[in-house]
Amino acid sequence: MRKALRTKIIQVCEEKIAAKGDNVGLSFYAFFANKNDNPELLMEAASWWIKQMKLDHFEKAVKIKALVEAMGD
């Protein structure tokens, strides 16, 4: 996964956790605007979420943040 996407995922997770607490859930769509203005990046996130990690549609933001941070640079 490209670094820009990892950075965006961590940022969004941190914002959601700060606003709603450690129990907040999200889907990979949370990292994108409502418009499909970057389909390649959306598919990259979806492939990682669904195919590679086999995650449910909604997961805890703390879990996603930890998974992405564990990927390193």
PDB file of N, CA and C in Angstrom:
ATOM      1  N   MET A   1       0.850  -1.171   0.000  1.00  0.00           N
ATOM      2  CA  MET A   1       0.000   0.000   0.000  1.00  0.00           C
ATOM      3  C   MET A   1       0.898   1.238   0.000  1.00  0.00           C
ATOM      4  N   ARG A   2       0.568   2.179  -0.848  1.00  0.00           N
ATOM      5  CA  ARG A   2       1.404   3.380  -0.953  1.00  0.00           C
ATOM      6  C   ARG A   2       1.345   4.216   0.328  1.00  0.00           C
ATOM      7  N   LYS A   3       2.443   4.908   0.574  1.00  0.00           N
ATOM      8  CA  LYS A   3       2.607   5.673   1.809  1.00  0.00           C
ATOM      9  C   LYS A   3       1.517   6.725   1.986  1.00  0.00           C
ATOM     10  N   ALA A   4       1.132   7.404   0.922  1.00  0.00           N
ATOM     11  CA  ALA A   4       0.104   8.446   1.027  1.00  0.00           C
ATOM     12  C   ALA A   4      -1.211   7.873   1.548  1.00  0.00           C
ATOM     13  N   LEU A   5      -1.561   6.671   1.121  1.00  0.00           N
ATOM     14  CA  LEU A   5      -2.790   6.035   1.587  1.00  0.00           C
ATOM     15  C   LEU A   5      -2.654   5.623   3.051  1.00  0.00           C
ATOM     16  N   ARG A   6      -1.515   5.066   3.418  1.00  0.00           N
ATOM     17  CA  ARG A   6      -1.295   4.688   4.825  1.00  0.00           C
ATOM     18  C   ARG A   6      -1.411   5.921   5.730  1.00  0.00           C
ATOM     19  N   THR A   7      -0.821   7.027   5.300  1.00  0.00           N
ATOM     20  CA  THR A   7      -0.874   8.272   6.071  1.00  0.00           C
ATOM     21  C   THR A   7      -2.313   8.749   6.226  1.00  0.00           C
ATOM     22  N   LYS A   8      -3.072   8.699   5.143  1.00  0.00           N
ATOM     23  CA  LYS A   8      -4.475   9.132   5.168  1.00  0.00           C
ATOM     24  C   LYS A   8      -5.298   8.245   6.101  1.00  0.00           C
ATOM     25  N   ILE A   9      -5.093   6.940   6.045  1.00  0.00           N
ATOM     26  CA  ILE A   9      -5.840   6.011   6.900  1.00  0.00           C
ATOM     27  C   ILE A   9      -5.559   6.308   8.369  1.00  0.00           C
ATOM     28  N   ILE A  10      -4.294   6.476   8.723  1.00  0.00           N
ATOM     29  CA  ILE A  10      -3.936   6.764  10.111  1.00  0.00           C
ATOM     30  C   ILE A  10      -4.552   8.082  10.557  1.00  0.00           C
ATOM     31  N   GLN A  11      -4.497   9.091   9.712  1.00  0.00           N
ATOM     32  CA  GLN A  11      -5.067  10.404  10.033  1.00  0.00           C
ATOM     33  C   GLN A  11      -6.571  10.308  10.291  1.00  0.00           C
ATOM     34  N   VAL A  12      -7.281   9.637   9.401  1.00  0.00           N
ATOM     35  CA  VAL A  12      -8.737   9.511   9.546  1.00  0.00           C
ATOM     36  C   VAL A  12      -9.073   8.713  10.806  1.00  0.00           C
ATOM     37  N   CYS A  13      -8.347   7.637  11.054  1.00  0.00           N
ATOM     38  CA  CYS A  13      -8.588   6.840  12.259  1.00  0.00           C
ATOM     39  C   CYS A  13      -8.382   7.688  13.509  1.00  0.00           C
ATOM     40  N   GLU A  14      -7.311   8.451  13.556  1.00  0.00           N
ATOM     41  CA  GLU A  14      -7.040   9.300  14.715  1.00  0.00           C
ATOM     42  C   GLU A  14      -8.146  10.336  14.916  1.00  0.00           C
ATOM     43  N   GLU A  15      -8.636  10.925  13.821  1.00  0.00           N
ATOM     44  CA  GLU A  15      -9.715  11.912  13.909  1.00  0.00           C
ATOM     45  C   GLU A  15     -10.999  11.272  14.432  1.00  0.00           C
ATOM     46  N   LYS A  16     -11.341  10.097  13.914  1.00  0.00           N
ATOM     47  CA  LYS A  16     -12.563   9.409  14.344  1.00  0.00           C
ATOM     48  C   LYS A  16     -12.471   9.000  15.812  1.00  0.00           C
ATOM     49  N   ILE A  17     -11.310   8.487  16.228  1.00  0.00           N
ATOM     50  CA  ILE A  17     -11.111   8.078  17.614  1.00  0.00           C
ATOM     51  C   ILE A  17     -11.209   9.286  18.541  1.00  0.00           C
ATOM     52  N   ALA A  18     -10.588  10.391  18.158  1.00  0.00           N
ATOM     53  CA  ALA A  18     -10.629  11.611  18.975  1.00  0.00           C
ATOM     54  C   ALA A  18     -12.060  12.133  19.112  1.00  0.00           C
ATOM     55  N   ALA A  19     -12.840  12.027  18.055  1.00  0.00           N
ATOM     56  CA  ALA A  19     -14.204  12.565  18.056  1.00  0.00           C
ATOM     57  C   ALA A  19     -15.208  11.638  18.740  1.00  0.00           C
ATOM     58  N   LYS A  20     -15.021  10.310  18.579  1.00  0.00           N
ATOM     59  CA  LYS A  20     -16.066   9.383  19.022  1.00  0.00           C
ATOM     60  C   LYS A  20     -15.585   8.292  19.977  1.00  0.00           C
ATOM     61  N   GLY A  21     -14.290   8.259  20.278  1.00  0.00           N
ATOM     62  CA  GLY A  21     -13.780   7.290  21.238  1.00  0.00           C
ATOM     63  C   GLY A  21     -13.220   6.033  20.590  1.00  0.00           C
ATOM     64  N   ASP A  22     -12.625   5.196  21.432  1.00  0.00           N
ATOM     65  CA  ASP A  22     -11.937   3.989  20.972  1.00  0.00           C
ATOM     66  C   ASP A  22     -12.856   2.939  20.352  1.00  0.00           C
ATOM     67  N   ASN A  23     -14.137   3.050  20.584  1.00  0.00           N
ATOM     68  CA  ASN A  23     -15.070   2.035  20.099  1.00  0.00           C
ATOM     69  C   ASN A  23     -15.638   2.350  18.715  1.00  0.00           C
ATOM     70  N   VAL A  24     -15.218   3.450  18.108  1.00  0.00           N
ATOM     71  CA  VAL A  24     -15.779   3.867  16.820  1.00  0.00           C
ATOM     72  C   VAL A  24     -15.354   2.897  15.711  1.00  0.00           C
ATOM     73  N   GLY A  25     -16.312   2.579  14.856  1.00  0.00           N
ATOM     74  CA  GLY A  25     -16.044   1.723  13.715  1.00  0.00           C
ATOM     75  C   GLY A  25     -16.075   2.524  12.421  1.00  0.00           C
ATOM     76  N   LEU A  26     -15.464   1.957  11.391  1.00  0.00           N
ATOM     77  CA  LEU A  26     -15.481   2.598  10.080  1.00  0.00           C
ATOM     78  C   LEU A  26     -15.260   1.553   8.993  1.00  0.00           C
ATOM     79  N   SER A  27     -15.525   1.960   7.769  1.00  0.00           N
ATOM     80  CA  SER A  27     -15.255   1.113   6.614  1.00  0.00           C
ATOM     81  C   SER A  27     -14.174   1.796   5.784  1.00  0.00           C
ATOM     82  N   PHE A  28     -13.686   1.124   4.761  1.00  0.00           N
ATOM     83  CA  PHE A  28     -12.634   1.732   3.943  1.00  0.00           C
ATOM     84  C   PHE A  28     -13.126   2.953   3.185  1.00  0.00           C
ATOM     85  N   TYR A  29     -14.426   3.099   3.047  1.00  0.00           N
ATOM     86  CA  TYR A  29     -14.967   4.296   2.394  1.00  0.00           C
ATOM     87  C   TYR A  29     -14.711   5.560   3.211  1.00  0.00           C
ATOM     88  N   ALA A  30     -14.436   5.424   4.502  1.00  0.00           N
ATOM     89  CA  ALA A  30     -14.201   6.581   5.370  1.00  0.00           C
ATOM     90  C   ALA A  30     -12.980   7.384   4.942  1.00  0.00           C
ATOM     91  N   PHE A  31     -12.109   6.787   4.151  1.00  0.00           N
ATOM     92  CA  PHE A  31     -10.869   7.437   3.752  1.00  0.00           C
ATOM     93  C   PHE A  31     -11.000   8.229   2.446  1.00  0.00           C
ATOM     94  N   PHE A  32     -12.220   8.305   1.923  1.00  0.00           N
ATOM     95  CA  PHE A  32     -12.454   8.934   0.625  1.00  0.00           C
ATOM     96  C   PHE A  32     -13.637   9.868   0.675  1.00  0.00           C
ATOM     97  N   ALA A  33     -13.660  10.825  -0.240  1.00  0.00           N
ATOM     98  CA  ALA A  33     -14.808  11.726  -0.388  1.00  0.00           C
ATOM     99  C   ALA A  33     -15.983  10.933  -0.955  1.00  0.00           C
ATOM    100  N   ASN A  34     -17.152  11.510  -0.889  1.00  0.00           N
ATOM    101  CA  ASN A  34     -18.340  10.832  -1.418  1.00  0.00           C
ATOM    102  C   ASN A  34     -18.281  10.640  -2.922  1.00  0.00           C
ATOM    103  N   LYS A  35     -17.444  11.424  -3.589  1.00  0.00           N
ATOM    104  CA  LYS A  35     -17.277  11.264  -5.035  1.00  0.00           C
ATOM    105  C   LYS A  35     -16.156  10.264  -5.294  1.00  0.00           C
ATOM    106  N   ASN A  36     -16.294   9.491  -6.323  1.00  0.00           N
ATOM    107  CA  ASN A  36     -15.265   8.523  -6.698  1.00  0.00           C
ATOM    108  C   ASN A  36     -14.264   9.214  -7.620  1.00  0.00           C
ATOM    109  N   ASP A  37     -13.450  10.107  -7.019  1.00  0.00           N
ATOM    110  CA  ASP A  37     -12.531  10.904  -7.825  1.00  0.00           C
ATOM    111  C   ASP A  37     -11.141  10.277  -7.968  1.00  0.00           C
ATOM    112  N   ASN A  38     -10.912   9.150  -7.288  1.00  0.00           N
ATOM    113  CA  ASN A  38      -9.634   8.463  -7.414  1.00  0.00           C
ATOM    114  C   ASN A  38      -9.868   6.955  -7.342  1.00  0.00           C
ATOM    115  N   PRO A  39     -10.419   6.367  -8.409  1.00  0.00           N
ATOM    116  CA  PRO A  39     -10.794   4.953  -8.359  1.00  0.00           C
ATOM    117  C   PRO A  39      -9.622   4.009  -8.107  1.00  0.00           C
ATOM    118  N   GLU A  40      -8.424   4.348  -8.575  1.00  0.00           N
ATOM    119  CA  GLU A  40      -7.274   3.472  -8.358  1.00  0.00           C
ATOM    120  C   GLU A  40      -6.933   3.380  -6.870  1.00  0.00           C
ATOM    121  N   LEU A  41      -6.960   4.517  -6.182  1.00  0.00           N
ATOM    122  CA  LEU A  41      -6.652   4.538  -4.763  1.00  0.00           C
ATOM    123  C   LEU A  41      -7.755   3.840  -3.961  1.00  0.00           C
ATOM    124  N   LEU A  42      -8.998   4.060  -4.362  1.00  0.00           N
ATOM    125  CA  LEU A  42     -10.119   3.385  -3.712  1.00  0.00           C
ATOM    126  C   LEU A  42      -9.987   1.871  -3.848  1.00  0.00           C
ATOM    127  N   MET A  43      -9.640   1.400  -5.022  1.00  0.00           N
ATOM    128  CA  MET A  43      -9.474  -0.038  -5.238  1.00  0.00           C
ATOM    129  C   MET A  43      -8.278  -0.593  -4.463  1.00  0.00           C
ATOM    130  N   GLU A  44      -7.243   0.217  -4.323  1.00  0.00           N
ATOM    131  CA  GLU A  44      -6.091  -0.208  -3.527  1.00  0.00           C
ATOM    132  C   GLU A  44      -6.507  -0.419  -2.068  1.00  0.00           C
ATOM    133  N   ALA A  45      -7.273   0.524  -1.529  1.00  0.00           N
ATOM    134  CA  ALA A  45      -7.756   0.402  -0.153  1.00  0.00           C
ATOM    135  C   ALA A  45      -8.714  -0.776  -0.022  1.00  0.00           C
ATOM    136  N   ALA A  46      -9.618  -0.927  -0.983  1.00  0.00           N
ATOM    137  CA  ALA A  46     -10.589  -2.025  -0.944  1.00  0.00           C
ATOM    138  C   ALA A  46      -9.900  -3.378  -1.043  1.00  0.00           C
ATOM    139  N   SER A  47      -8.920  -3.501  -1.904  1.00  0.00           N
ATOM    140  CA  SER A  47      -8.190  -4.765  -2.048  1.00  0.00           C
ATOM    141  C   SER A  47      -7.464  -5.130  -0.767  1.00  0.00           C
ATOM    142  N   TRP A  48      -6.827  -4.147  -0.148  1.00  0.00           N
ATOM    143  CA  TRP A  48      -6.134  -4.403   1.111  1.00  0.00           C
ATOM    144  C   TRP A  48      -7.129  -4.837   2.179  1.00  0.00           C
ATOM    145  N   TRP A  49      -8.239  -4.096   2.294  1.00  0.00           N
ATOM    146  CA  TRP A  49      -9.248  -4.327   3.334  1.00  0.00           C
ATOM    147  C   TRP A  49      -9.942  -5.673   3.138  1.00  0.00           C
ATOM    148  N   ILE A  50     -10.389  -5.964   1.927  1.00  0.00           N
ATOM    149  CA  ILE A  50     -11.229  -7.131   1.659  1.00  0.00           C
ATOM    150  C   ILE A  50     -10.412  -8.374   1.321  1.00  0.00           C
ATOM    151  N   LYS A  51      -9.528  -8.265   0.337  1.00  0.00           N
ATOM    152  CA  LYS A  51      -8.787  -9.435  -0.134  1.00  0.00           C
ATOM    153  C   LYS A  51      -7.621  -9.810   0.767  1.00  0.00           C
ATOM    154  N   GLN A  52      -6.797  -8.815   1.081  1.00  0.00           N
ATOM    155  CA  GLN A  52      -5.573  -9.103   1.821  1.00  0.00           C
ATOM    156  C   GLN A  52      -5.839  -9.346   3.305  1.00  0.00           C
ATOM    157  N   MET A  53      -6.583  -8.459   3.956  1.00  0.00           N
ATOM    158  CA  MET A  53      -6.793  -8.546   5.398  1.00  0.00           C
ATOM    159  C   MET A  53      -8.060  -9.316   5.767  1.00  0.00           C
ATOM    160  N   LYS A  54      -8.967  -9.498   4.806  1.00  0.00           N
ATOM    161  CA  LYS A  54     -10.226 -10.207   5.024  1.00  0.00           C
ATOM    162  C   LYS A  54     -11.022  -9.627   6.205  1.00  0.00           C
ATOM    163  N   LEU A  55     -11.123  -8.309   6.204  1.00  0.00           N
ATOM    164  CA  LEU A  55     -11.826  -7.598   7.264  1.00  0.00           C
ATOM    165  C   LEU A  55     -13.319  -7.523   6.974  1.00  0.00           C
ATOM    166  N   ASP A  56     -14.102  -7.357   8.034  1.00  0.00           N
ATOM    167  CA  ASP A  56     -15.536  -7.126   7.888  1.00  0.00           C
ATOM    168  C   ASP A  56     -15.757  -5.736   7.299  1.00  0.00           C
ATOM    169  N   HIS A  57     -17.001  -5.476   6.887  1.00  0.00           N
ATOM    170  CA  HIS A  57     -17.297  -4.174   6.293  1.00  0.00           C
ATOM    171  C   HIS A  57     -16.962  -3.041   7.263  1.00  0.00           C
ATOM    172  N   PHE A  58     -17.371  -3.168   8.518  1.00  0.00           N
ATOM    173  CA  PHE A  58     -17.041  -2.187   9.549  1.00  0.00           C
ATOM    174  C   PHE A  58     -16.084  -2.810  10.543  1.00  0.00           C
ATOM    175  N   GLU A  59     -15.027  -2.068  10.865  1.00  0.00           N
ATOM    176  CA  GLU A  59     -14.034  -2.492  11.845  1.00  0.00           C
ATOM    177  C   GLU A  59     -13.731  -1.320  12.774  1.00  0.00           C
ATOM    178  N   LYS A  60     -13.200  -1.623  13.932  1.00  0.00           N
ATOM    179  CA  LYS A  60     -12.816  -0.576  14.884  1.00  0.00           C
ATOM    180  C   LYS A  60     -11.652   0.236  14.307  1.00  0.00           C
ATOM    181  N   ALA A  61     -11.733   1.539  14.453  1.00  0.00           N
ATOM    182  CA  ALA A  61     -10.678   2.421  13.949  1.00  0.00           C
ATOM    183  C   ALA A  61      -9.338   2.121  14.615  1.00  0.00           C
ATOM    184  N   VAL A  62      -9.358   1.767  15.909  1.00  0.00           N
ATOM    185  CA  VAL A  62      -8.097   1.452  16.597  1.00  0.00           C
ATOM    186  C   VAL A  62      -7.429   0.227  15.980  1.00  0.00           C
ATOM    187  N   LYS A  63      -8.217  -0.735  15.539  1.00  0.00           N
ATOM    188  CA  LYS A  63      -7.677  -1.941  14.902  1.00  0.00           C
ATOM    189  C   LYS A  63      -7.047  -1.596  13.559  1.00  0.00           C
ATOM    190  N   ILE A  64      -7.750  -0.826  12.751  1.00  0.00           N
ATOM    191  CA  ILE A  64      -7.245  -0.438  11.429  1.00  0.00           C
ATOM    192  C   ILE A  64      -5.972   0.375  11.570  1.00  0.00           C
ATOM    193  N   LYS A  65      -5.974   1.316  12.499  1.00  0.00           N
ATOM    194  CA  LYS A  65      -4.789   2.149  12.712  1.00  0.00           C
ATOM    195  C   LYS A  65      -3.592   1.275  13.090  1.00  0.00           C
ATOM    196  N   ALA A  66      -3.793   0.316  13.986  1.00  0.00           N
ATOM    197  CA  ALA A  66      -2.710  -0.562  14.410  1.00  0.00           C
ATOM    198  C   ALA A  66      -2.194  -1.415  13.246  1.00  0.00           C
ATOM    199  N   LEU A  67      -3.104  -1.929  12.425  1.00  0.00           N
ATOM    200  CA  LEU A  67      -2.689  -2.744  11.270  1.00  0.00           C
ATOM    201  C   LEU A  67      -1.836  -1.929  10.301  1.00  0.00           C
ATOM    202  N   VAL A  68      -2.255  -0.705  10.032  1.00  0.00           N
ATOM    203  CA  VAL A  68      -1.526   0.132   9.084  1.00  0.00           C
ATOM    204  C   VAL A  68      -0.188   0.573   9.676  1.00  0.00           C
ATOM    205  N   GLU A  69      -0.170   0.922  10.943  1.00  0.00           N
ATOM    206  CA  GLU A  69       1.085   1.307  11.577  1.00  0.00           C
ATOM    207  C   GLU A  69       2.081   0.157  11.590  1.00  0.00           C
ATOM    208  N   ALA A  70       1.591  -1.058  11.728  1.00  0.00           N
ATOM    209  CA  ALA A  70       2.472  -2.239  11.749  1.00  0.00           C
ATOM    210  C   ALA A  70       3.117  -2.487  10.388  1.00  0.00           C
ATOM    211  N   MET A  71       2.557  -1.914   9.332  1.00  0.00           N
ATOM    212  CA  MET A  71       3.106  -2.075   7.996  1.00  0.00           C
ATOM    213  C   MET A  71       4.432  -1.319   7.852  1.00  0.00           C
ATOM    214  N   GLY A  72       4.627  -0.290   8.663  1.00  0.00           N
ATOM    215  CA  GLY A  72       5.846   0.511   8.565  1.00  0.00           C
ATOM    216  C   GLY A  72       5.870   1.353   7.309  1.00  0.00           C
ATOM    217  N   ASP A  73       7.054   1.857   6.987  1.00  0.00           N
ATOM    218  CA  ASP A  73       7.199   2.714   5.796  1.00  0.00           C
ATOM    219  C   ASP A  73       7.547   1.906   4.626  1.00  0.00           C
TER     220      ASP A  73
END
